[in-house]
Amino acid sequence: MELFGTAGIRGHVAERVTPELALAVGRAVAAEIRERHDGNDGDEGAENGGPGPDPEVVLARDGRVTGPAIAAAMESGLASGGVSVLRAGRLPTPGLAYASQGRYGVMLTASHNPPSDNGIKLFRDGVEFDRELERAVENRVDGEEAPAEWDAWTTTERGDTLKSYLDAVETYARGFGEVDGRDDQDALDGLRIAVDCGNGMAGPATPTVLRELGASVVTLNGNVDGHFPGRGSKPTPESLRDLRAFVADANEGVTEPGRSGSDGDAEGFAFGIGHDGDADRLVLVDADGDVVHEDTVLAILAERYVCRSDADEPVVVTTPNASGRIDERVRAAGGRVERVRLGALHEGIASVEAADDTVAFAAEPWKHVHVPFGGWIDGVCSAAVLARLVAADGLDALREPVTERPYRKVSVDCPDDRKAAAMADLTERLPEAFPDATVNTDHGVRLEFADASWTLVRPSGTEPYVRVYAESDDVDELVEQVEAVVTSVVEAAAQRSH
Amino acid sequence: MELFGTAGIRGHVAERVTPELALAVGRAVAAEIRERHDGNDGDEGAENGGPGPDPEVVLARDGRVTGPAIAAAMESGLASGGVSVLRAGRLPTPGLAYASQGRYGVMLTASHNPPSDNGIKLFRDGVEFDRELERAVENRVDGEEAPAEWDAWTTTERGDTLKSYLDAVETYARGFGEVDGRDDQDALDGLRIAVDCGNGMAGPATPTVLRELGASVVTLNGNVDGHFPGRGSKPTPESLRDLRAFVADANEGVTEPGRSGSDGDAEGFAFGIGHDGDADRLVLVDADGDVVHEDTVLAILAERYVCRSDADEPVVVTTPNASGRIDERVRAAGGRVERVRLGALHEGIASVEAADDTVAFAAEPWKHVHVPFGGWIDGVCSAAVLARLVAADGLDALREPVTERPYRKVSVDCPDDRKAAAMADLTERLPEAFPDATVNTDHGVRLEFADASWTLVRPSGTEPYVRVYAESDDVDELVEQVEAVVTSVVEAAAQRSH
Amino acid sequence: MELFGTAGIRGHVAERVTPELALAVGRAVAAEIRERHDGNDGDEGAENGGPGPDPEVVLARDGRVTGPAIAAAMESGLASGGVSVLRAGRLPTPGLAYASQGRYGVMLTASHNPPSDNGIKLFRDGVEFDRELERAVENRVDGEEAPAEWDAWTTTERGDTLKSYLDAVETYARGFGEVDGRDDQDALDGLRIAVDCGNGMAGPATPTVLRELGASVVTLNGNVDGHFPGRGSKPTPESLRDLRAFVADANEGVTEPGRSGSDGDAEGFAFGIGHDGDADRLVLVDADGDVVHEDTVLAILAERYVCRSDADEPVVVTTPNASGRIDERVRAAGGRVERVRLGALHEGIASVEAADDTVAFAAEPWKHVHVPFGGWIDGVCSAAVLARLVAADGLDALREPVTERPYRKVSVDCPDDRKAAAMADLTERLPEAFPDATVNTDHGVRLEFADASWTLVRPSGTEPYVRVYAESDDVDELVEQVEAVVTSVVEAAAQRSH
Amino acid sequence: MELFGTAGIRGHVAERVTPELALAVGRAVAAEIRERHDGNDGDEGAENGGPGPDPEVVLARDGRVTGPAIAAAMESGLASGGVSVLRAGRLPTPGLAYASQGRYGVMLTASHNPPSDNGIKLFRDGVEFDRELERAVENRVDGEEAPAEWDAWTTTERGDTLKSYLDAVETYARGFGEVDGRDDQDALDGLRIAVDCGNGMAGPATPTVLRELGASVVTLNGNVDGHFPGRGSKPTPESLRDLRAFVADANEGVTEPGRSGSDGDAEGFAFGIGHDGDADRLVLVDADGDVVHEDTVLAILAERYVCRSDADEPVVVTTPNASGRIDERVRAAGGRVERVRLGALHEGIASVEAADDTVAFAAEPWKHVHVPFGGWIDGVCSAAVLARLVAADGLDALREPVTERPYRKVSVDCPDDRKAAAMADLTERLPEAFPDATVNTDHGVRLEFADASWTLVRPSGTEPYVRVYAESDDVDELVEQVEAVVTSVVEAAAQRSH
């Protein structure tokens, strides 16, 4: 059974992510861990002088109503599978990832899905399971993995790991340098920030970290509530309208929004932050209440991370649909960009590092992996780092060097059974049609032009389309040209198949 | 040592409400409980056929940083004093009062004081300790109460009582009648409400109850944080400016704020709610972002409670500084008002009920005792009840019958040692000066006039002033007249003393 | 699927009582509870003015290694089934039964089975589920009961109910009268008792209660250990040999074993107690280290309970295989005995009480229901009550009036398919063969004689035998006569079937 | 105030070790930790690149009734002093010491004192506080250390560290070599051991570890009960009489007590173990039910540890009153003995290691520091190691090489004010009187003779005596000679002072 999608296992709690499934997955994960740590892999055990450290799994959940019952089933599966479990209660997903370092981790979350859904994310040593591990789990679920011997069943412990995570984020963000010659301790002092936690797991995390860093934080929807009463749990310009209006209205007529003047307290807000249900995503809202484009946020962070890196040519890992503005800023800072398929940032990082290169930063839109901090997507860390950067330079100054070109995305009809043929043709036809472009065919066909325009053509993974992404000062013309090529190739493929 | 003020024991954690004090108070409370339940009080024990039920104390705290350490000391004092303790973690004060029914309760809170303060409130069976009990505790603290015999020391249990409290509030509020013929289950459906929890204990309480009642709630500062980063923890028009702006701006151009029209989701907010740090207080903000006068809120609730009462002449208990508009609405509904000194609502209720009268409601500004629900001040319950009333009738309709006359408060200099003489004179002089007024001298001198104007003259308990309160369509003239009498009397008292 | 045997659901954790089964049973129980309390059963709801109190289940386990994982699965089933759960940790079975009063209870225990087994016992209001409820659960398990709506899933609370149970047992046992004119508080003072807890759940229970009652207790195998290292968890003369030797050796040469003489501390032990893994059973060992016959213990308790009852003719409920010595003592005390099938004491109690008679006590060998205390089998309570009785009168004096006649049990071969015919014949033939006997055919054929001899003939429920039980001063002769009748009838049935 | 004796702080909970004292000590410890870790000590901080890791204290208690209340006060003192606390519940003292590695530890125990006492032991990184640290705490208690700033107060976490300790002991004991060629996993299989836990904290520890190592364990008084109902909590030949009789009687007529023969299960017990209330002490009982002399146990362990050491001349640290048989065995194995004052093993270890020598083992009677495992006294570890040694070689074989010479201890009257003069004289007079002896004057005057006889003369620390200890084949004659010298010196000192 194919359980894992690009976001782990996710679905309705009565149909897909049931307690029964959680029990089965827990059992499977436990069996897989035990096999890997019981010295079954031959010589390795002997070299190390014995099996590895006690396998342990930390198990957490987001704030969903169904979380406790799913977690109990998962605990039962893990414990009857013979691995010891630490129940860590409610955590942001990045908090669980942090706690999984040196062991395994199970996060029960459906991120921004509706409240009737839940999901399972699996971590090893801070990083999501790769496909090989996922398949091993799927196979064991299919095989209805039996319990371990009765005397290997474990008793679960309970503990709270949130504070150590928040402390670590705070310490990490403090490392983001001196700010205006102000005392480091009070670096954010006077900076007012509005955070919309969407009733998700950011509530007990982001406002606390920012306050510890010295900010003055006003929180929207900071109470954890699995019904997501305040807004949709996916942060979009529409779902964030309360936050955006709140920031914009508060800043009306304020000269330096969110900063304290000579005469006392700050007025307005320097910026706003919106999170999804499990706080791996972050959306940035500027002082006018507008959402800052996701690729611009990536470009800002990527440039900073490349500058801070000691490596000769630091690498930024991102996804094919991410804008060329990232490449511009990374190159300007002396680094290089590598693209990997959506949902596979951790595999991209591993691949780059396997080649002895240094990854400075990795991200897809809204999701940032702060590599020097850890190999997981971390929206709380993003909030802290961005706050430090804004406090030092101001958001306008951070955005200034990033060129935001017009962007479009269109879908061309293409039945699933013709996608392969069409893409094969396009790999030839598109470079022919745009002879000046640099071509990259790792994930579809991506063309980059001298003026930083770019286009990406790739088949949809789930729908009968070929997608065309383009970003250019004259985006309509570029899309028109590319679409024409795609359409003709798809039609040609159709005729051949008759 | 005089420990208790009008709001229990309260002060700085390094100077007044230290762990050492909490330990001593816990020991004293335990000894007092044991003496009362060990049948030492003579006949009572014999009548009951033996000692009472196992004495038990439920102990909770608000979200202050210093709460855990103070609570541990309190627990140690109680347990070494020989009473069994349930540690209920963090609760709103009314939630602890609810849980103390049938036993004793200790709430560690400094309400809206600064974060460096903490405090102790003691409850018996849902009601704050009266002066007699407070004095008994003070005496035992002074006497450095010794521990109980070693084998009477107890082991504390831990439990969560919040959910049962929230369920009880929800059930109680549902009792507030049919709403517009809509299905009771969804009575608040479509009503949008903004709640500013001020990072206090309302966060896990009020938004949940309102959501369970069917409202759509957006929360400000809903994350509990003992630093109170979002705003001052005392809810005032100034500290609530974010909430007020948020509501006002969201309602701009909206026809029916907070209500869903025929075409879908609601826009704007029907009203806003602000709480203090421990959620006993509630401030109501209207759809324009203005704070509704505290006495108007009292008048609305008082009228409703009198209407719902089965008693012949239901009594509303309030304090001397509360407005005559309350009396107007209570009388209109067929009830009567009794006034008691500030901070003594529970003693007032007890006194009325001792006379076989029925108290329908009791309140001082911002603080409401929903008597049919329980004998404690309860801001969460106020939020739920007000939401039900607004959903049924609209806030404008609720306010309409309440006449809001201009109000003023002035202070006349009067040294402490002349207050008694001055007040004695004023008890004669003021009625002479205003022969048409009805006179009440229970708590200072209060004059009420046929047009519902009133004035109250009373000595300040803490400062060298005599206070004059007045409410009248022509308040300046009334104050001028009263102030003249007061000034002359104080001067005369001064001359006599030379 | 037939899940329930005479001792609830029980079996190996990898084959029968798996986490998967616990999840399914929890879901089924939850659904059944919800249906019964949601007023679906017509008139009842209307009469009561609405649905009952919030359904709640208390969930506990014994000390088995597999308990935590099974409990987590059960919790998940209950919580996703929409009922709220209190996790009460480890408890003796009677402790869970006590805590289930006023609600439902789930006990995870396999009593004295091997450590690789586990089991599920279900309680409603202190009493085990009857067959009707068991069948309802079985049907729902077969139907793969779906989860409740997502927003009805619950969050489990944790609490410790052991102390309140121990306090209740202690208070109950104190009620067992004045002892030798000694002060009630110290009734057991000076009495030394040896308790072998068999590493089961009696460890944190029986020694504590006896010590609180004033006894001086030495404990064997008092540490809870799911491996049952100290002895087999089923208390038999053989498995209790350590306890028996310990008591016997300690009493060598001691005049008054376990009692303090005039000159100080007690020597030896007044008696010994052995429990099974979950402390519902109790075995009594006398001062010589011999096991007191189970029927003698029943007779002692039955007589006392009949004497203490206010009813005209108090009823003692027991099982068909229980000795006539019980009947003797019950009749002597003015009561009457009713017999019910094995494992159905609670149904017997219900049936007697439905007829407006009063049950004073109910028991099968080793298992005692102290009806005035509660409707469950309770070995801890038995220990406390017996200790009080022994302290008052001495064990010898308690045994003295009970006549212990020789007892035998034999099995006659009889294929399953002939059992019905054979028993039908025996119902006629046995009364013919023993015309002086009183005949009762409720549970097999039981003959009682004037000299208190008796015999019982019944088909085995699980093996191809007809069982003959007999107790008589001349038991060999009685068995010989009965066996002859049974053998001839079985043979006749065999010939007919050819 | 001098708080610390040789066993930490200990005394009656109403007079000495009150909650008030625990609060004060907690505050003092916290302040001391903060000062040491906040880089106040000058250069050290700079060298290390900053302050140390987050200071953290693990807090546990033994099973005393007063433990929870004392622990709550201690927690309050620590938390209001600004250090973070892990509440680890009930632990054996060595379990707390183990958990304190890498941080600080507070153990609340009065070891074998009466149940009305309690006490405080302080650890840093697995080792008890030395005098310097104790004095620092005393000074801060005297100075009534103020709380930390309010925003440095901490919130306590709870966790269970027992399992990791038991696992560590088990792993360590497994290291004690191959046993009779049997499979390591089952090294103790078939070995029956009786353990008397005295209702103390050994209950959840020693039987579990021995069972995990493969032994068959019967436990006496294994239920934790702060009333110590089973026996006095100090393990002496008298208080262990139940255990001794149990072992002796079980072994009557058994050929190989506690070992399984070819035909099945073991009979009797190989040996018995008795612990004190907090399981730092161990008393060994042989198969005849006799207590093995404490010095013989030391000699056995010391020899083994010296043999296992890699050092050139491994050192065994012990106290002046420990027998010469230890020296004999240590020398025979190629090591050397160093003696330190009573209660200062850890300071002795530190001193030896400061001189770059290797300590293989350290002990005083009943108290063993298994140095390769950790720097604390550990009775649970002793039980596991001794079980492994007995399983391999048998107890008789282990005892055989140890010569047990007759031992006596006498007290010579000597007023406190003459002790110094008398000891000064004795330092000269005793060597003169025994010219053949080797003299050591580090802790009193100790003379050792060629035939391994020895005597020690030292002033009592608490009573008006000079103590004479002697061990010799002709101990009466040796004592007579020494006593004569001591008496004459004391009398001479008396005459001089007149």
PDB file of C-alpha atoms in Angstrom, chain D residues 380-480:
ATOM      1  CA  VAL D 380      21.980  -2.091  44.093  1.00  0.00           C
ATOM      2  CA  CYS D 381      25.148  -2.378  42.077  1.00  0.00           C
ATOM      3  CA  SER D 382      26.729  -4.376  44.922  1.00  0.00           C
ATOM      4  CA  ALA D 383      23.823  -6.819  44.809  1.00  0.00           C
ATOM      5  CA  ALA D 384      24.214  -7.299  41.060  1.00  0.00           C
ATOM      6  CA  VAL D 385      28.001  -7.670  41.145  1.00  0.00           C
ATOM      7  CA  LEU D 386      27.941 -10.059  44.109  1.00  0.00           C
ATOM      8  CA  ALA D 387      25.264 -12.158  42.423  1.00  0.00           C
ATOM      9  CA  ARG D 388      27.463 -12.487  39.358  1.00  0.00           C
ATOM     10  CA  LEU D 389      30.486 -13.441  41.468  1.00  0.00           C
ATOM     11  CA  VAL D 390      28.527 -16.004  43.487  1.00  0.00           C
ATOM     12  CA  ALA D 391      26.994 -17.473  40.350  1.00  0.00           C
ATOM     13  CA  ALA D 392      30.480 -17.951  38.923  1.00  0.00           C
ATOM     14  CA  ASP D 393      32.370 -19.270  41.928  1.00  0.00           C
ATOM     15  CA  GLY D 394      30.001 -19.854  44.816  1.00  0.00           C
ATOM     16  CA  LEU D 395      30.016 -17.824  47.996  1.00  0.00           C
ATOM     17  CA  ASP D 396      32.168 -20.323  49.882  1.00  0.00           C
ATOM     18  CA  ALA D 397      34.920 -20.083  47.330  1.00  0.00           C
ATOM     19  CA  LEU D 398      34.786 -16.306  47.436  1.00  0.00           C
ATOM     20  CA  ARG D 399      35.104 -16.269  51.228  1.00  0.00           C
ATOM     21  CA  GLU D 400      37.794 -18.942  51.435  1.00  0.00           C
ATOM     22  CA  PRO D 401      40.907 -16.793  50.923  1.00  0.00           C
ATOM     23  CA  VAL D 402      39.704 -14.148  53.396  1.00  0.00           C
ATOM     24  CA  THR D 403      41.027 -14.709  56.894  1.00  0.00           C
ATOM     25  CA  GLU D 404      38.484 -13.595  59.488  1.00  0.00           C
ATOM     26  CA  ARG D 405      40.347 -12.869  62.686  1.00  0.00           C
ATOM     27  CA  PRO D 406      38.618 -12.104  65.985  1.00  0.00           C
ATOM     28  CA  TYR D 407      37.662  -8.467  66.289  1.00  0.00           C
ATOM     29  CA  ARG D 408      36.912  -6.232  69.317  1.00  0.00           C
ATOM     30  CA  LYS D 409      36.083  -2.637  69.954  1.00  0.00           C
ATOM     31  CA  VAL D 410      36.343  -0.973  73.401  1.00  0.00           C
ATOM     32  CA  SER D 411      35.804   2.559  74.677  1.00  0.00           C
ATOM     33  CA  VAL D 412      38.078   4.256  77.195  1.00  0.00           C
ATOM     34  CA  ASP D 413      36.621   7.210  79.163  1.00  0.00           C
ATOM     35  CA  CYS D 414      38.179  10.480  78.085  1.00  0.00           C
ATOM     36  CA  PRO D 415      36.550  13.908  78.512  1.00  0.00           C
ATOM     37  CA  ASP D 416      36.379  15.931  75.324  1.00  0.00           C
ATOM     38  CA  ASP D 417      38.816  18.554  76.592  1.00  0.00           C
ATOM     39  CA  ARG D 418      41.557  16.005  77.099  1.00  0.00           C
ATOM     40  CA  LYS D 419      41.231  14.196  73.806  1.00  0.00           C
ATOM     41  CA  ALA D 420      43.716  16.351  71.944  1.00  0.00           C
ATOM     42  CA  ALA D 421      46.421  15.997  74.595  1.00  0.00           C
ATOM     43  CA  ALA D 422      45.809  12.291  74.960  1.00  0.00           C
ATOM     44  CA  MET D 423      46.019  11.651  71.225  1.00  0.00           C
ATOM     45  CA  ALA D 424      49.204  13.691  71.006  1.00  0.00           C
ATOM     46  CA  ASP D 425      50.779  11.550  73.724  1.00  0.00           C
ATOM     47  CA  LEU D 426      49.483   8.337  72.154  1.00  0.00           C
ATOM     48  CA  THR D 427      51.071   9.204  68.869  1.00  0.00           C
ATOM     49  CA  GLU D 428      54.406   8.773  70.694  1.00  0.00           C
ATOM     50  CA  ARG D 429      53.580   6.230  73.330  1.00  0.00           C
ATOM     51  CA  LEU D 430      51.885   3.582  71.205  1.00  0.00           C
ATOM     52  CA  PRO D 431      54.752   3.176  68.700  1.00  0.00           C
ATOM     53  CA  GLU D 432      57.122   2.938  71.650  1.00  0.00           C
ATOM     54  CA  ALA D 433      54.974   0.221  73.224  1.00  0.00           C
ATOM     55  CA  PHE D 434      54.773  -1.796  69.969  1.00  0.00           C
ATOM     56  CA  PRO D 435      58.163  -1.309  68.305  1.00  0.00           C
ATOM     57  CA  ASP D 436      57.522  -4.072  65.707  1.00  0.00           C
ATOM     58  CA  ALA D 437      54.389  -2.467  64.295  1.00  0.00           C
ATOM     59  CA  THR D 438      54.026  -0.310  61.229  1.00  0.00           C
ATOM     60  CA  VAL D 439      52.550   3.018  62.297  1.00  0.00           C
ATOM     61  CA  ASN D 440      50.045   5.231  60.530  1.00  0.00           C
ATOM     62  CA  THR D 441      48.789   8.387  62.231  1.00  0.00           C
ATOM     63  CA  ASP D 442      46.537   9.837  59.553  1.00  0.00           C
ATOM     64  CA  HIS D 443      43.267   9.056  61.360  1.00  0.00           C
ATOM     65  CA  GLY D 444      44.183   8.347  64.985  1.00  0.00           C
ATOM     66  CA  VAL D 445      47.008   5.886  65.577  1.00  0.00           C
ATOM     67  CA  ARG D 446      46.871   2.663  63.627  1.00  0.00           C
ATOM     68  CA  LEU D 447      49.402  -0.117  64.221  1.00  0.00           C
ATOM     69  CA  GLU D 448      49.774  -3.002  61.824  1.00  0.00           C
ATOM     70  CA  PHE D 449      51.716  -6.210  62.637  1.00  0.00           C
ATOM     71  CA  ALA D 450      53.457  -8.787  60.506  1.00  0.00           C
ATOM     72  CA  ASP D 451      50.762 -11.414  61.147  1.00  0.00           C
ATOM     73  CA  ALA D 452      48.066  -9.028  59.784  1.00  0.00           C
ATOM     74  CA  SER D 453      46.862  -8.117  63.241  1.00  0.00           C
ATOM     75  CA  TRP D 454      46.085  -4.430  63.651  1.00  0.00           C
ATOM     76  CA  THR D 455      44.742  -1.941  66.143  1.00  0.00           C
ATOM     77  CA  LEU D 456      43.339   1.561  65.773  1.00  0.00           C
ATOM     78  CA  VAL D 457      43.069   4.177  68.517  1.00  0.00           C
ATOM     79  CA  ARG D 458      41.021   7.266  67.816  1.00  0.00           C
ATOM     80  CA  PRO D 459      38.925   9.799  69.712  1.00  0.00           C
ATOM     81  CA  SER D 460      35.164   9.525  69.296  1.00  0.00           C
ATOM     82  CA  GLY D 461      33.719  12.430  67.342  1.00  0.00           C
ATOM     83  CA  THR D 462      30.527  12.576  69.349  1.00  0.00           C
ATOM     84  CA  GLU D 463      31.074  10.962  72.757  1.00  0.00           C
ATOM     85  CA  PRO D 464      33.597  11.314  75.669  1.00  0.00           C
ATOM     86  CA  TYR D 465      35.629   8.272  74.709  1.00  0.00           C
ATOM     87  CA  VAL D 466      38.791   7.179  73.051  1.00  0.00           C
ATOM     88  CA  ARG D 467      37.934   4.140  70.926  1.00  0.00           C
ATOM     89  CA  VAL D 468      40.189   1.121  70.575  1.00  0.00           C
ATOM     90  CA  TYR D 469      39.629  -1.227  67.662  1.00  0.00           C
ATOM     91  CA  ALA D 470      41.625  -4.427  67.270  1.00  0.00           C
ATOM     92  CA  GLU D 471      41.643  -7.504  65.115  1.00  0.00           C
ATOM     93  CA  SER D 472      43.994 -10.382  65.858  1.00  0.00           C
ATOM     94  CA  ASP D 473      44.108 -14.138  66.347  1.00  0.00           C
ATOM     95  CA  ASP D 474      44.633 -13.231  69.990  1.00  0.00           C
ATOM     96  CA  VAL D 475      42.498 -10.151  70.112  1.00  0.00           C
ATOM     97  CA  ASP D 476      41.957 -10.104  73.890  1.00  0.00           C
ATOM     98  CA  GLU D 477      45.628  -9.870  74.642  1.00  0.00           C
ATOM     99  CA  LEU D 478      46.188  -7.162  72.030  1.00  0.00           C
ATOM    100  CA  VAL D 479      43.264  -5.112  73.323  1.00  0.00           C
ATOM    101  CA  GLU D 480      44.473  -5.478  76.896  1.00  0.00           C
TER     102      GLU D 480
END
